[in-house]
Amino acid sequence: MGKTFFLAIFIEMNEKNSKSLTLFHNSYPLLKMQTLRKQSLVKLSESPKVFEKRNGDSEEYASNVFNNKQLQKFISDKSFRQIQLCIEKGTQIEASLADQIASAMKSWAVSKGVTHYTHWFQPLSGTTAEKHESFFDLDISGDQIEKFDGDQLVQQIPNASSFPSGGIRNTFEARGYTAWDSSSPAFLFDKTLCIPTIFVSYTGEALDYKTPFLKSLQKLDDAATEICQYFDKNISKVTAILGWEQEYFLIDRSLALTRPDLILTGRTLLGHAPSKGQELNDHYFGSIPSRVSDFLSELERECSLVGIPLKTKHNEAAPSQYEIAPVFENANLAVDHNTLLMDLMNKVAYKHNFQVLFHEKPFDKINGSGKHTNWSLNTNSGINLLSPGKTPMSNLQFLSFFINTLAGVLNHKDLIKASTVSASNDLRIGVNEAPSSDLSIFIGQYLLGVLDDLENVSKGKLSPEEKTDLKLNVIGKIPEILLDNTDRNRTSPIAFTGNKFEFRTVGSKSNCSKLITVLNAIVTEQLIGFKIAVDKLIESKKMKKDDAIFNVLRETIFSIKPELSKKEKRIDHANQVATPKILHSYITTKSMDLFKNLEILSERELMARYQVDLEAYISNIQIESRTLGDMARNHIIPTAIRYQNLLITNIQGLKEIYGTSYKKLASEQLIILEQISDHIAGINEGVTLMINARKRANAILDFHKRAIQYADTVIPFLSDIRYQCDKLELTVEDNLWPLAKYREMFFVR
Ligand code: ADP
Ligand code: MG
């Protein structure tokens, strides 16, 4: 904290008697962090205000969403049908229809007291972005009008220069375009109409997560529908389904504000583990603390208004850790709802004087947070293709999708990894309860057995007896098997859980469309290959459809068997997942071909994404390293010296009273005094060496090499310096310590 920048924080009770914080930047003497920490604790012990709890009001659900029900009220049936057709087919909505929708949206929004609209998008920075425009405009005669037409609905031109582009955006052309995603409904956030959009550069390249995601959904729909046609001619659309589970920590905001590391990096870079952590397993599924429950009630209400179908909430394993999950939805809407939920959580937490931590590993030595991503495929006839059916034929359909998904994922393991790694997720993967960094798929013993049986099917045409046996005894039995088969491996990185695949390596703060775009692409590629192989057998070998399918499935199982039966390697320690190395899988020929052939991402776009992720990695470590250096030198060393001065006063006093025999009486004090000096020296030297390591890394022009240099030479200092600071935390008088301690953040609420 600089000398001229004085931060004083006053905790005051507002008229509603809720706790609120006021920040002042002023010239009063610095209110010392340790005073702040003590004040926060005192305030915390005051009885929390009880917020008005409301149960889900069915009238209220999605009342802030401009959905089909609303649209229908404003436009003719004919226009409505035309619009639905465009949305279903993913074709362009013509200008006159867009005008009608815009006018309906505006009337609806204005009737709810809304004054502004924004295109709401998901740039590669990993947050959501918005640029608010007022409906207010002037007509030619200078009179005030409210204006919002099709043009404004369909496109906005924000300046793209400050968003990550990975080199795509030319310096002379800063414009970017946002374009309406008509498949996700507009909604109200505060007094603003938010219109979900994609975000592309002037030259048409994707600058966001949504653009390739929507393309991948369309490609998957096309490929999966073709496979469904083998089994059911009525299936004309396949939709990817997503159900996420959002883990997070919730801690008191006034305590969080004493910690520059939490505020700047989202995690604690220092902090000794408390005497009690999660050993007693007394938090998991325990009763939700009342202050948290108040927060959740208000959050549920906010979510209900914008149509986020929250369903479950519970305490997670670590102290102060929780999870919230909705009913699954179509993947595009589910991703929008997850990003919106994170914004809403921040907003509601602020009102309740909480700080939400979405970071994957905010605290050392206890569990981190993930975003389990559950994926399945639904047909327009309402069938989940990853759920076994009642007849052998529907089970053959199930097996076709199940086996091809397995094959796609195993064939592109590295790409799946690349879509989930980050500097922060590296701290979680492979540690404690988190999934291992070695990607394996858990499908359970029974399904493995089914695959064994299928692998033994004879080559070529099947005899009638063999086919009957297969249908009756192998695939005919699958539903029973799955119902009985409840064994679930909780920490496997990917698991088939009866009717969906669950991906557990996704980080809690990441946008899960990153993984699903990759998953959709690899499954699409696999399904296209499957269809070509089956059709070839039908045409050239004159095989029956089911014989051909059995044969191709057998071959597929044969090719993935070695990978599938591999035992998961558990590597239980941090930083085994080196993000910079794994990210390279994005730009291998295999990956480039996959995305290019499916027209989901061009080589240039992939290169850009690779570069954006590398830059984010470097910046995150750089910020953590700077923050730790600041804290070590500006907070920890001065605090240690202050405590040393107390000890020195004590030792001098003993000397005055006892003369030469003071040494015996002050022997322990002298030892502590020296230990503190050793730690101070260690910390100070560590910070100097870390700064030098950063300088050397920053001089490397190649991003990949620079990121690896950061991983290898800067990261080790983060734990070395921390170790020494944490030792001091245990030595220095509690009253002097400036940062909220782990035990306070975990257990004081
Ligand atoms: P857990 O994994 O904690 O045991 P569940 O398996 O019950 O919890 O479900 C967690 C998530 O899975 C929820 O978000 C839910 O919406 C989602 N989910 C359930 N069924 C499906 C499905 N068929 N496809 C995709 N997601 C699903
Ligand atoms: Mg789960």
Short mmCIF file of C-alpha atoms in Angstrom, two decimals, residues 1-8 24-33 260 264 626-627 630-631 633-635:
data_model
loop_
_atom_site.label_atom_id
_atom_site.label_comp_id
_atom_site.label_asym_id
_atom_site.label_seq_id
_atom_site.Cartn_x
_atom_site.Cartn_y
_atom_site.Cartn_z
CA MET A 1 0.00 0.00 0.00
CA GLY A 2 1.62 3.29 -1.09
CA LYS A 3 2.16 6.22 1.26
CA THR A 4 -0.25 8.56 -0.40
CA PHE A 5 -2.95 5.99 -0.89
CA PHE A 6 -4.63 5.68 2.41
CA LEU A 7 -7.30 3.14 2.71
CA ALA A 8 -9.55 3.34 5.67
CA PHE A 24 -12.64 5.98 1.86
CA HIS A 25 -9.56 7.09 0.00
CA ASN A 26 -8.43 9.97 2.14
CA SER A 27 -5.56 11.59 3.89
CA TYR A 28 -6.32 10.37 7.40
CA PRO A 29 -3.62 8.27 8.97
CA LEU A 30 -3.65 4.73 7.73
CA LEU A 31 -6.02 2.56 9.66
CA LYS A 32 -3.67 -0.31 10.26
CA MET A 33 -4.55 -3.63 8.83
CA PRO A 260 -4.38 -8.09 -0.54
CA LEU A 264 -5.86 -9.21 -6.14
CA ARG A 626 4.25 -9.36 -7.27
CA THR A 627 1.50 -9.53 -4.65
CA ASP A 630 4.57 -6.75 -1.67
CA MET A 631 2.93 -8.57 1.20
CA ARG A 633 8.03 -6.84 2.41
CA ASN A 634 5.25 -4.41 3.33
CA HIS A 635 3.26 -6.51 5.77
#
